[in-house]
XYZ file of C-alpha atoms in Angstrom:
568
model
C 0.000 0.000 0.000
C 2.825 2.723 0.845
C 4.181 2.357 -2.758
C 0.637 2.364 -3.775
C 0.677 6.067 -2.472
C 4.020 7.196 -3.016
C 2.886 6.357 -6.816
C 0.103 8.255 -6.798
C 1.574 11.068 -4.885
C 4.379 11.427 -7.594
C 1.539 11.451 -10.093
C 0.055 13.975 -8.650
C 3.364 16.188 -8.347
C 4.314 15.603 -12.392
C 0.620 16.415 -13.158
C 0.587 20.320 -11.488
C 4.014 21.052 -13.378
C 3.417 24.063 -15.312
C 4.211 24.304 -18.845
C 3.725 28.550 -18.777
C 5.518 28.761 -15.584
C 8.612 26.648 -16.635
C 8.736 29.119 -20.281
C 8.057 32.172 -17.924
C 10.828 31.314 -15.281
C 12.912 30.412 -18.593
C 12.198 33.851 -20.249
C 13.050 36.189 -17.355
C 16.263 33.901 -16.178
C 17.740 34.270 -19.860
C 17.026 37.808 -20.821
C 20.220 38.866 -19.518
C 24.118 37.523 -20.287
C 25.038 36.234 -16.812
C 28.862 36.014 -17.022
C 30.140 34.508 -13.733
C 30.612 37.778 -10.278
C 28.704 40.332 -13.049
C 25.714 42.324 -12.014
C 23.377 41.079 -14.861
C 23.801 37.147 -13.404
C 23.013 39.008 -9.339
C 19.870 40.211 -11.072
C 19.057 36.111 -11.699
C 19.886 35.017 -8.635
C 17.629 37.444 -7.081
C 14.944 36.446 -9.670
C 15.673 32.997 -8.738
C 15.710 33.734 -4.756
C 12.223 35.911 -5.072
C 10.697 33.091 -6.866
C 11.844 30.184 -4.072
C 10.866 32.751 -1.366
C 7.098 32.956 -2.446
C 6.846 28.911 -2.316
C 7.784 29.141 1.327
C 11.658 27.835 1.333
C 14.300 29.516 3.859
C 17.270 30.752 1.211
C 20.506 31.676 1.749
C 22.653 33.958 -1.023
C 26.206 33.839 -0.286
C 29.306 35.230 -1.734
C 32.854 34.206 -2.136
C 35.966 35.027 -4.017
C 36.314 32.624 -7.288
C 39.127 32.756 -9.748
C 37.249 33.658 -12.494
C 37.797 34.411 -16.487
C 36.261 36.280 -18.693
C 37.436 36.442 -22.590
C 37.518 40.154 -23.716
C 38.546 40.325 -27.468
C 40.263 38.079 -30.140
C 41.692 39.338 -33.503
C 43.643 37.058 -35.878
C 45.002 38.229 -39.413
C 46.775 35.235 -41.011
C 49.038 36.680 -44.601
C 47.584 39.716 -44.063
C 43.667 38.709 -44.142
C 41.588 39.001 -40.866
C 39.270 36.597 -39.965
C 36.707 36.063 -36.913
C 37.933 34.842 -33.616
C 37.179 34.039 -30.220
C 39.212 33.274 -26.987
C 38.976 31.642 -23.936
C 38.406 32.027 -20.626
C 42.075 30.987 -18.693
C 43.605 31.673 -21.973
C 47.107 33.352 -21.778
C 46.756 37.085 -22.977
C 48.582 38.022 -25.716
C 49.000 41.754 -28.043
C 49.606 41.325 -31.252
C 51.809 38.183 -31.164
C 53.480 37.788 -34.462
C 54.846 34.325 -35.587
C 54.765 32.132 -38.329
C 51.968 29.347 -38.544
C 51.199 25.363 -39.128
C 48.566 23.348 -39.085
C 48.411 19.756 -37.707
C 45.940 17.098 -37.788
C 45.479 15.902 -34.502
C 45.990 11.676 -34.225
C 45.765 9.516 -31.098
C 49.495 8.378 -32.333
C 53.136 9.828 -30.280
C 52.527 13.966 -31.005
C 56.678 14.236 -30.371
C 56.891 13.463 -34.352
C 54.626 16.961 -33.945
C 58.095 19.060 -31.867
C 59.979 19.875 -35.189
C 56.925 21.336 -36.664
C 55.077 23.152 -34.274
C 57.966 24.947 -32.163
C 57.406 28.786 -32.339
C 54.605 28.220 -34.554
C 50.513 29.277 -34.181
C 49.577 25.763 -34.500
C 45.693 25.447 -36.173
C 43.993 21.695 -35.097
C 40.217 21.038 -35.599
C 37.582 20.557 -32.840
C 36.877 22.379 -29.872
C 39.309 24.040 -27.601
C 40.149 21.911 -24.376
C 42.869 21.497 -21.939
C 44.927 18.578 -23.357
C 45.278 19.740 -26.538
C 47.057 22.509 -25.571
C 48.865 21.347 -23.151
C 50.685 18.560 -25.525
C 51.317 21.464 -28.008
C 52.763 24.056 -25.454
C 54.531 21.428 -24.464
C 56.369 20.497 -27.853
C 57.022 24.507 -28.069
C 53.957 25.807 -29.842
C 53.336 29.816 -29.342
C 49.501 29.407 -30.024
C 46.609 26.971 -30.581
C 43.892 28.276 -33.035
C 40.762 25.572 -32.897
C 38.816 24.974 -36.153
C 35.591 24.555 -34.675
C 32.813 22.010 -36.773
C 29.980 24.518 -37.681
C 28.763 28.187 -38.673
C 29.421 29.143 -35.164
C 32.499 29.336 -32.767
C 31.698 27.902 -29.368
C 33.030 29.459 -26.202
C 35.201 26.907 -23.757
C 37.685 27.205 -20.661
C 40.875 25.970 -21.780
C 42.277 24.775 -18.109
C 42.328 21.957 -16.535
C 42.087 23.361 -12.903
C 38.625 22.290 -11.124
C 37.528 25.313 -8.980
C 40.241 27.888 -7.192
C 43.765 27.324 -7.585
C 45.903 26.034 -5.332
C 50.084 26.417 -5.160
C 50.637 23.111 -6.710
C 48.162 24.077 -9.795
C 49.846 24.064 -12.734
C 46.876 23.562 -15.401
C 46.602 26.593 -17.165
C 47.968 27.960 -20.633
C 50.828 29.726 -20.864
C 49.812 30.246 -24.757
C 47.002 32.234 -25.787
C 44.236 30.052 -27.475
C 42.066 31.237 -30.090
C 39.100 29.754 -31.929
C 37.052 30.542 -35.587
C 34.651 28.882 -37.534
C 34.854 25.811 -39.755
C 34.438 28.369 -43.342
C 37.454 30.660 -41.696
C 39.205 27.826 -40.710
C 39.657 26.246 -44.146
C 40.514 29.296 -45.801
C 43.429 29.687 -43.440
C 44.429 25.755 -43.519
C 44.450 27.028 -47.807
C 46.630 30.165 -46.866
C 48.809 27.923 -45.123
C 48.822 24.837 -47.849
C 49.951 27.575 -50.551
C 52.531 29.528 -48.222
C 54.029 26.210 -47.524
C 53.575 27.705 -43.898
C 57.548 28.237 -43.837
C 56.366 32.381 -44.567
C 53.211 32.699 -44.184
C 52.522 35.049 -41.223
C 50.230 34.865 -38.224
C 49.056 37.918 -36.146
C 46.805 37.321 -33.034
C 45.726 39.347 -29.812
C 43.896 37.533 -27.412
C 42.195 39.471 -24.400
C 41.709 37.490 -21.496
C 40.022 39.044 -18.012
C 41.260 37.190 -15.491
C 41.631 36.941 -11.753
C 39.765 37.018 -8.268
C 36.332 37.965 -8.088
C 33.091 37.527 -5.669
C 30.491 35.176 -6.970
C 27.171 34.466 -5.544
C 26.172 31.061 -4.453
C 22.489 30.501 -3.878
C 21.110 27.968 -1.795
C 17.264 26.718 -0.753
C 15.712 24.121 1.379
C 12.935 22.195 2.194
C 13.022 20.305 5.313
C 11.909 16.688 5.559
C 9.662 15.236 7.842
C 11.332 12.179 9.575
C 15.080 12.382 8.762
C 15.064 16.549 8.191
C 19.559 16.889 8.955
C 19.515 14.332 5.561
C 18.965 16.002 2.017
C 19.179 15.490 -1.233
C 21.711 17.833 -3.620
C 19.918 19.281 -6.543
C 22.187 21.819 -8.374
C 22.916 23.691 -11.632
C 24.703 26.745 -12.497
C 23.133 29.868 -13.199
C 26.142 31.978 -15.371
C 26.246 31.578 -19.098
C 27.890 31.822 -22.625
C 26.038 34.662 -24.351
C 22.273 34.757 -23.249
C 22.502 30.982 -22.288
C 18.399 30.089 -22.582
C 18.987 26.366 -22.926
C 22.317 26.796 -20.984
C 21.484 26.974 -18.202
C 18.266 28.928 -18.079
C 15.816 25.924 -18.978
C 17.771 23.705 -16.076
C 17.687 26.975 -13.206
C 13.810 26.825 -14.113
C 13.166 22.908 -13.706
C 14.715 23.509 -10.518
C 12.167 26.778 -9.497
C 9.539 24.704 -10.731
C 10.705 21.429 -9.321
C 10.929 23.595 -5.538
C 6.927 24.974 -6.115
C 5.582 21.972 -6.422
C 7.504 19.707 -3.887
C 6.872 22.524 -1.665
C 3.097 21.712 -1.806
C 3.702 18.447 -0.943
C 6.339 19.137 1.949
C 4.417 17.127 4.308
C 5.189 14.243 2.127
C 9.230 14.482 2.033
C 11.050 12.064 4.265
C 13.673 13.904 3.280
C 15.288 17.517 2.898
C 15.673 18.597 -0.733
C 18.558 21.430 -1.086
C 18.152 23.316 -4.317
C 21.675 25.157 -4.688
C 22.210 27.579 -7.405
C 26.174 28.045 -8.763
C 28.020 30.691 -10.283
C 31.289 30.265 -12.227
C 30.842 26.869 -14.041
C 31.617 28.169 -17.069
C 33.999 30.695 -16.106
C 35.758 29.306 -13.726
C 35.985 25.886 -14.415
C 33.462 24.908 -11.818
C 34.452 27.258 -8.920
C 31.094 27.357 -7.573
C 30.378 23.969 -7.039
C 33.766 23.208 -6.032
C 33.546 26.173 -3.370
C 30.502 24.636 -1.620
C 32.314 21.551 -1.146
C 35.339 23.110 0.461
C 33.534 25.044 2.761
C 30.796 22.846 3.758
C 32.707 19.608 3.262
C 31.594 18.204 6.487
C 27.886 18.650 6.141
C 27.439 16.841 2.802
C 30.106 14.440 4.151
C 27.666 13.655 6.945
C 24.129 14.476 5.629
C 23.913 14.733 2.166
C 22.521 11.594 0.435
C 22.792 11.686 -3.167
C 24.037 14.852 -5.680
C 20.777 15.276 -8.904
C 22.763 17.871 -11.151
C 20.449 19.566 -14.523
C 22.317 20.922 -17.349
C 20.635 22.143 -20.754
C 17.522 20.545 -20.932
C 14.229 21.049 -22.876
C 16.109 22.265 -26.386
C 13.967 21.627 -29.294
C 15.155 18.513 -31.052
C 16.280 16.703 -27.882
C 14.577 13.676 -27.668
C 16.980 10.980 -26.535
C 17.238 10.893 -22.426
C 18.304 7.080 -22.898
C 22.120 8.446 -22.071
C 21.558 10.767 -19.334
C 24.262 10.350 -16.893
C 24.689 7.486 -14.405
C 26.920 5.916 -11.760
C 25.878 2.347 -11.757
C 24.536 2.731 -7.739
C 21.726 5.219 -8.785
C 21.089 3.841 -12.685
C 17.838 1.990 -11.562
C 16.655 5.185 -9.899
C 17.451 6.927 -13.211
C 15.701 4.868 -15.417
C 12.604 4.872 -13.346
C 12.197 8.236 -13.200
C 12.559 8.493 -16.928
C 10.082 5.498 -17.024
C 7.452 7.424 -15.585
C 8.039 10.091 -17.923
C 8.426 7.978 -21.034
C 8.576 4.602 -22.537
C 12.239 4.987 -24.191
C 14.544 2.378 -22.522
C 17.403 3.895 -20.159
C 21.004 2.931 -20.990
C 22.922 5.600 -19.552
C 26.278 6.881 -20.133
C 28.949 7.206 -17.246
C 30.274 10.037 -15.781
C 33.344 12.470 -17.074
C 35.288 14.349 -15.104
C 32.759 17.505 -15.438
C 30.026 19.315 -14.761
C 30.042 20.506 -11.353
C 31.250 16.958 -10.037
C 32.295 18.473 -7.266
C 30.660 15.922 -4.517
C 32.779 12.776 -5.292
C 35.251 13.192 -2.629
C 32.432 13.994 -0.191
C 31.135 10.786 -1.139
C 28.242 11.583 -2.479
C 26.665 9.483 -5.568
C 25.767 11.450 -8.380
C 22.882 11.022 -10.784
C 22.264 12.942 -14.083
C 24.122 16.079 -15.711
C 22.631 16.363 -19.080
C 19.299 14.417 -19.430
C 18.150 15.323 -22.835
C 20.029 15.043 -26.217
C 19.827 15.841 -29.944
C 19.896 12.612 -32.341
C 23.927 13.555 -32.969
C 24.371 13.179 -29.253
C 25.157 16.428 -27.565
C 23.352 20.024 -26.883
C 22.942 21.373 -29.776
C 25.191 23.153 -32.569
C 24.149 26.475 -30.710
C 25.269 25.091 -27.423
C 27.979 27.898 -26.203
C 27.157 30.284 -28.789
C 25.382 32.807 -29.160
C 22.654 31.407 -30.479
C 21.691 30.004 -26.872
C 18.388 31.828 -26.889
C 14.697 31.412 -26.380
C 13.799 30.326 -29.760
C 16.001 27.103 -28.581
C 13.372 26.079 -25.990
C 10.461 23.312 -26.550
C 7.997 23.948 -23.897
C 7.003 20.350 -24.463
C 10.609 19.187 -23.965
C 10.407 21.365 -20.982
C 7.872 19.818 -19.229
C 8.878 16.030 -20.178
C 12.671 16.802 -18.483
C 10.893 18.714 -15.638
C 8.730 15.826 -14.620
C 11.938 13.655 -14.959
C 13.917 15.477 -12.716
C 10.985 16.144 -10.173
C 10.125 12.207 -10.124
C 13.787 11.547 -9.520
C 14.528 14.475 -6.959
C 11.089 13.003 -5.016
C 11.814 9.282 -5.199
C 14.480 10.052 -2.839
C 13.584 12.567 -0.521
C 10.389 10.480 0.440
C 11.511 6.333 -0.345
C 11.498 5.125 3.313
C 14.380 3.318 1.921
C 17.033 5.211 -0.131
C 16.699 3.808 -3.670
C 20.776 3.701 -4.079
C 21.541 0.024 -5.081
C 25.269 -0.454 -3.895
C 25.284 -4.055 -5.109
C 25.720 -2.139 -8.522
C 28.524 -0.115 -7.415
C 30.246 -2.754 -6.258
C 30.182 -4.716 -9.306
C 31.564 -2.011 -11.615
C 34.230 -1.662 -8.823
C 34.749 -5.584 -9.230
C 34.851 -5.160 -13.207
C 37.413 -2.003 -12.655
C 39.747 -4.729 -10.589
C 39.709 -7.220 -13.426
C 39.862 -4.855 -15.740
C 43.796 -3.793 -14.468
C 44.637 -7.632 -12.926
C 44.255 -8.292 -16.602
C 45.972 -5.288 -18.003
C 49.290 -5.310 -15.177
C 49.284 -9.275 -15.529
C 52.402 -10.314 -13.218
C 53.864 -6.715 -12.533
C 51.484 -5.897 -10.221
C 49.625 -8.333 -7.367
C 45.689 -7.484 -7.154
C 44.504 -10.938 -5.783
C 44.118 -8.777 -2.211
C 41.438 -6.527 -4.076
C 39.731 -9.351 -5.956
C 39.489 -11.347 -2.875
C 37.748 -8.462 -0.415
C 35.745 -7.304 -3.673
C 34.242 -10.274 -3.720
C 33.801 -10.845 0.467
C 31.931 -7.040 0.149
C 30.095 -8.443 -2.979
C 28.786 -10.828 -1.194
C 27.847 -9.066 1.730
C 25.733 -6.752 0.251
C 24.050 -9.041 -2.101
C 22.596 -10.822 1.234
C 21.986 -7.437 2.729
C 19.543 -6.157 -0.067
C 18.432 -9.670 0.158
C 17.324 -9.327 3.759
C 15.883 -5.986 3.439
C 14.431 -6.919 0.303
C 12.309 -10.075 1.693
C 11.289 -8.504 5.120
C 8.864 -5.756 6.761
C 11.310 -3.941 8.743
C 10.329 -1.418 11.907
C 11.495 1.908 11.662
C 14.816 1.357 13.633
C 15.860 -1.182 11.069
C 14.635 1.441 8.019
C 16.898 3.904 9.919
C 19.960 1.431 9.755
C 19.431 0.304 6.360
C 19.487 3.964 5.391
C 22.686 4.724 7.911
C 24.264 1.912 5.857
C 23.462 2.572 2.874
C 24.822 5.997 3.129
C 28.223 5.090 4.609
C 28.745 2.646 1.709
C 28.997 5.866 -0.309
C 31.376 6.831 1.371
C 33.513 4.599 0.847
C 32.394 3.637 -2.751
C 31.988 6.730 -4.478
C 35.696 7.888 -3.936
C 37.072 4.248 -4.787
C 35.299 4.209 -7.727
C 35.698 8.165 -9.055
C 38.145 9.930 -6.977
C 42.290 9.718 -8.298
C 43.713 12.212 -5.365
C 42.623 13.188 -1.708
C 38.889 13.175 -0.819
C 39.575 16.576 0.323
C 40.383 18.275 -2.732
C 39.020 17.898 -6.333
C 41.095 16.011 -9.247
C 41.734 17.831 -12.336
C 38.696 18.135 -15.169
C 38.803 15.969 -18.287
C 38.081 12.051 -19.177
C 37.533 9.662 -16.457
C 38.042 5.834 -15.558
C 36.611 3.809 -12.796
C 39.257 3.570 -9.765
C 41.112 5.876 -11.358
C 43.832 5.832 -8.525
C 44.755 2.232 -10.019
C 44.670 4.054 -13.830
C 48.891 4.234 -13.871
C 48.360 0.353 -13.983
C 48.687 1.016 -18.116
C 51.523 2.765 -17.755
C 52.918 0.128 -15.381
C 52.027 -2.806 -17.961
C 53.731 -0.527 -20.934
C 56.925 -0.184 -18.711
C 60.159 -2.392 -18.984
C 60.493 -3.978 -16.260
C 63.625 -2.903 -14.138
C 63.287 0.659 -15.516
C 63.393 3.568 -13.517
C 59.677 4.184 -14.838
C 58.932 0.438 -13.530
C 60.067 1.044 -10.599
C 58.215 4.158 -9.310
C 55.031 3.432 -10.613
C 54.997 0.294 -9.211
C 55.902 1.772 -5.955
C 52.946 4.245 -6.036
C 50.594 1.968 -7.203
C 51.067 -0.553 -4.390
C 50.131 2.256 -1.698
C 47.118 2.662 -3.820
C 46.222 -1.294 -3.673
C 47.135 -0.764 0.010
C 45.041 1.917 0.328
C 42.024 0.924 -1.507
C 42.272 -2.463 0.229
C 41.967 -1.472 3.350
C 38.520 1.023 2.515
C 37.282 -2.063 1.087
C 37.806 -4.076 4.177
C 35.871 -1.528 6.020
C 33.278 -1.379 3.378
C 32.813 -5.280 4.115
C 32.847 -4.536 8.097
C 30.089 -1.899 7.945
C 27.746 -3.970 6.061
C 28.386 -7.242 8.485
C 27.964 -5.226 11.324
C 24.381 -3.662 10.082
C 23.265 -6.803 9.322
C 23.853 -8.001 12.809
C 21.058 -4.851 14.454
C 18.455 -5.698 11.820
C 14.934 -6.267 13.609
C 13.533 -8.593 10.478
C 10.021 -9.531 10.373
């Protein structure tokens, strides 16, 4: 009977989401560009805060200094023509740099063949600026990287690797300035350069980069729950933008005002607090918002927060695939059922990169979604950090559809008596990671340790979800399955996603399950008895340690839980 209602209350919440309320909040969040610490992004977060007020939540608008950049002005003449350009934000700045030019196409082969060519050059590669790129070329010597973007439009990016504020030891940014022009301008230069033999032909660039500290607001909202009130649920997105940003990230700041109206008529419902937080400089500062909150209220999410719902560029016109919304394999079920309810198209999901506003892992909190919905190509959108971004982007219907998804999903957890986070899933992609590398490292490295207590926690848990699975339980066993279910993330989330400390935040880019075990390639590439053998051998066997030892507590916690269970 309880799932009985809980079903019918979450139909009830999807069926008074507003269609002209979600285009409204839309319209008046995106009439403005909202670069990251500027006064025209305040004037949404007060929007936003006015809006949350009237439903009844307590909010909280905060500031705090972010190392944020802005990109001023580009211009590029290449023999003596000018064409269109753009920079990037944590570009190096540059005044009429003068130097001769080459392009390169970019191969997944050993770029040292690249050094002779590129050293002192501009160097011109296709695709979108990003962080490793340019770090290979200014590497081999390059003076500049010039992206040939794919389309009509250039797109706007943050070239660094650096995840939130610097620290000393941050090294990730440019020390070359990095431009960007359309695919058109970009051919007629690679044509310039094919008939100059690029020995003579002459490149001219400024780039114009504002960079440095700054205060940005951070905007947070609550609605308390009922039974277990200190225990919330994270659900975030950014409210700065490229350009006018209406899809990004206008459509996702108004899912979340609407998503907050209507859970706050059913408050009395929520097991559960919801915490709506609102961030500044993801786009300009690589995160910093995001990464801020975790810093400063590390503790708190450490010890409360239950699971991290992030909503990035939803309802675009044309986006009709949610089947690859983002997943970690612990909250995939809970994804695809909240999708379910929404639509019929079967969930596959696609895994987490080392991106947007991520900023929870080390807290240990499990994430689900980023991006939900996605054009039949795959991504945003070719207007997607352009300035194109605008209203005319919007599908109110798509609007509604990823509003409901997020609301079902945000709901499932704040009120499930028992949090619908299936570890047994967790810890089989962890026990796929492990054979993954025994089977890579073969005899350089010993993992028979991990494989053994991978499997002792395996089966553990299987027999724990089996238990609570079969049985009524009182409400002191619901509030130990919960307390256990929780402190498995803790330990699972930053075996499976965290490289570094749990306190601080790994650099942005790809990412690989257990990725503090991810030198085991270079390890199995290495001759053995080499210096190169010999170190990362060394490192990696205080990360076995390490991770063997979490593990064995992993296995302890659950054992120990299943000992106070009151089964009926």
């Amino acid at each position: 009977m309880a799932e009985l209602r809980q079903q019918s209350e979450v139909d009830s919440i999807l069926h008074e989401i507003d269609r002209d309320l979600l285009l409204e909040y839309n319209r008046q969040i995106a009439k403005e560009i909202r670069l990251s610490g500027s006064e025209e992004e305040l004037r949404a977060f007060h929007y936003i805060k006015e809006q949350l007020e009237d439903f009844g939540l307590t909010t909280e608008l905060t500031f705090n200094k972010a190392y944020i950049s802005i990109p001023v002005r580009a211009e590029l003449k290449v023999g003596g023509i000018s064409f269109a350009a753009i920079t990037h934000s944590m570009s190096a700045q540059a005044e009429q740099l003068s130097t001769l030019v080459r392009f390169i196409e970019l191969k997944d082969s050993d770029h040292t063949e690249w050094a002779n060519q590129v050293t002192g050059h501009a160097v011109i590669v296709h695709g979108l600026a990003n962080a490793p790129t340019i770090y290979r070329l200014q590497q081999l010597g390059a003076a500049a990287v010039i992206f040939i973007n794919s389309g009509e439009y250039t797109h706007e990016m943050i070239v660094s690797s650096v995840w939130g504020n610097p620290t000393p030891v941050d090294d990730g940014y440019p020390s070359i300035p990095v431009l960007s022009v359309n695919h058109s301008d970009g051919e007629q230069i690679k044509s310039l350069i094919t008939a100059g033999d690029g020995e003579t032909l002459e490149i001219i660039l400024t780039a114009e980069v504002r960079t440095g500290w700054v205060n940005i607001p951070t905007l947070v909202a609550e609605i308390k729950g009922k039974e277990e009130p200190e225990s919330f649920v994270l659900f975030s997105g950014h409210v700065d933008s490229w350009h006018y940003g209406a899809m990004d990230n206008g459509s996702a700041n108004a899912v979340m005002v609407e998503t907050a109206r209507v859970l706050s008529l059913h408050r009395d419902t929520l097991r559960r607090s919801v915490r709506f937080a609102f961030w500044s400089g993801h786009s300009h500062g690589r995160y910093a918002g995001s990464a801020l909150y975790s810093d400063l209220y590390w503790e708190d999410l450490h010890e409360n927060g239950v699971l991290h719902i992030n909503i990035d560029s939803v309802g675009a016109k044309g986006a009709g695939h949610l089947g690859a919304a983002n997943t970690m394999a612990e909250t995939r079920t809970l994804c695809a059922e909240a999708i379910r309810i929404v639509t019929d198209e079967p969930f596959r999901g696609s895994p987490f990169g080392r991106s947007g506003d991520q900023s929870f892992w080390g807290a240990g909190l499990p994430s689900a979604f980023m991006g939900l919905s996605y054009q039949p190509e795959g991504w945003f959108g070719w207007w997607w950090h352009t300035t194109e971004d605008t209203l005319d982007k919007i599908d109110g219907d798509h609007l509604v559809r990823d509003c409901k998804v997020y609301a079902a999903a945000v709901y499932e957890v704040a009120s499930s008596p028992i949090i619908p986070i299936d570890q047994r899933q967790a810890i089989r992609a962890l026990s796929e990671r492990i054979g993954y590398y025994t089977e890579t490292v073969g005899d350089k490295l010993d993992l028979s340790s991990l494989t053994s207590r991978v499997q002792q926690l395996q089966n553990a848990t299987d027999h724990f979800y089996d238990q609570i699975g079969s049985s009524s339980l009182p409400d002191a066993s619901v509030t130990e399955v919960n307390r256990t279910i929780v402190s498995l993330s803790r330990w699972l989330v930053p075996i499976n996603y965290v490289r570094g400390s749990r306190y601080d935040h790994d650099a942005a880019g790809g990412h690989s399950l257990v990725p503090a075990l991810s030198d085991i390639k270079l390890l199995a590439e290495a001759e053995v008895g080499s210096e190169a053998f010999f170190r990362l051998r060394t490192s990696l066997l205080r990360q076995v340690n390490r991770i063997g030892y979490e593990i064995k507590q992993a296995q302890r916690l659950v054992s120990e839980a299943e000992k106070k269970l009151v089964l009926s």
